[in-house]
């Protein structure tokens, strides 16, 4: 059956990088992928066109799609919107929540050609291959109550901001299973990251992970406090195989892990629900400061297409071909600004996309 793919370019560099990824997607369609694609508006683009970061029409298209490719959302133009529910980021969070995309896979894989591009010593990062499994539809991002309100304090009335960090056992269990299964397919090591020395919610998190471990005797489970995990990621990152953690810790740790690989511009991600319907996006943001200048790295988005083929479209061979094509252009010494260093050739967003396309066509 023909698969449906929704393309949501979004804001900032989003349109430039998705344009390059769509070229590769179309090349896959020419190579036998039975899929059709359509576009939609999200984030600031959705707000500008329809008054909402997740317009009804976009949500309807997203629900009907087998997979979604999203560029990035947000920018200074919308940062001053008083109504927080209209901010671009709410478009992204709304998609995650409405489609129940609870499992966020963020691989931090170092391409050997980029060992020099990392801010860490090559020997610390070479061979790095971590998979961060981040819970994406719960935790403090979505917990109620939340808000900013006037309250009576010792010095009279003042404004108070609050959020709620909450996880139910079933939410912890389902993300735990995804992570254990992932570890089983990889190096069989799972590190669960929490703050169980302070937060009750993560005491429960740890308990549930320990309970699940009995069902996965072939996987070695360890626990780490999030502050230590942040330190270990930059001290000795190769100790990690699969990391599982909640929404906010995962947000932070995945940015840190991304930098180990040379640039956050290299990291794709997949957000899946129980039906393997997925949204695929680069881990980086909309980078409004470099938008429209051809400086953005399209590789994270192109690699997100590979993840889409692997996890939602059942086309692992095409996914491999894309990943090999990316390896080939890196071998050729082509680099966008974020990963360029002396001895390499700096290319624009479009030149990088075209080079991957050429390498893909040859393979
Ligand atoms: C991410 C981003 C988002 C998040 C923002 C844009 C809402 O940082 O996908 O990591 O915090 O989840
Ligand atoms: Mg983030």
XYZ file of C-alpha atoms and ligand atoms in Angstrom, residues 106 134 141 251-252 254-255 283, ligand 2:
9
model
C 18.341 9.992 19.434
C 13.999 9.837 25.654
C 6.955 19.061 29.801
C 16.366 16.964 26.069
C 19.479 18.188 27.837
C 20.902 14.564 23.923
C 22.266 18.017 23.090
C 17.898 17.082 16.901
Mg 16.304 19.917 22.726
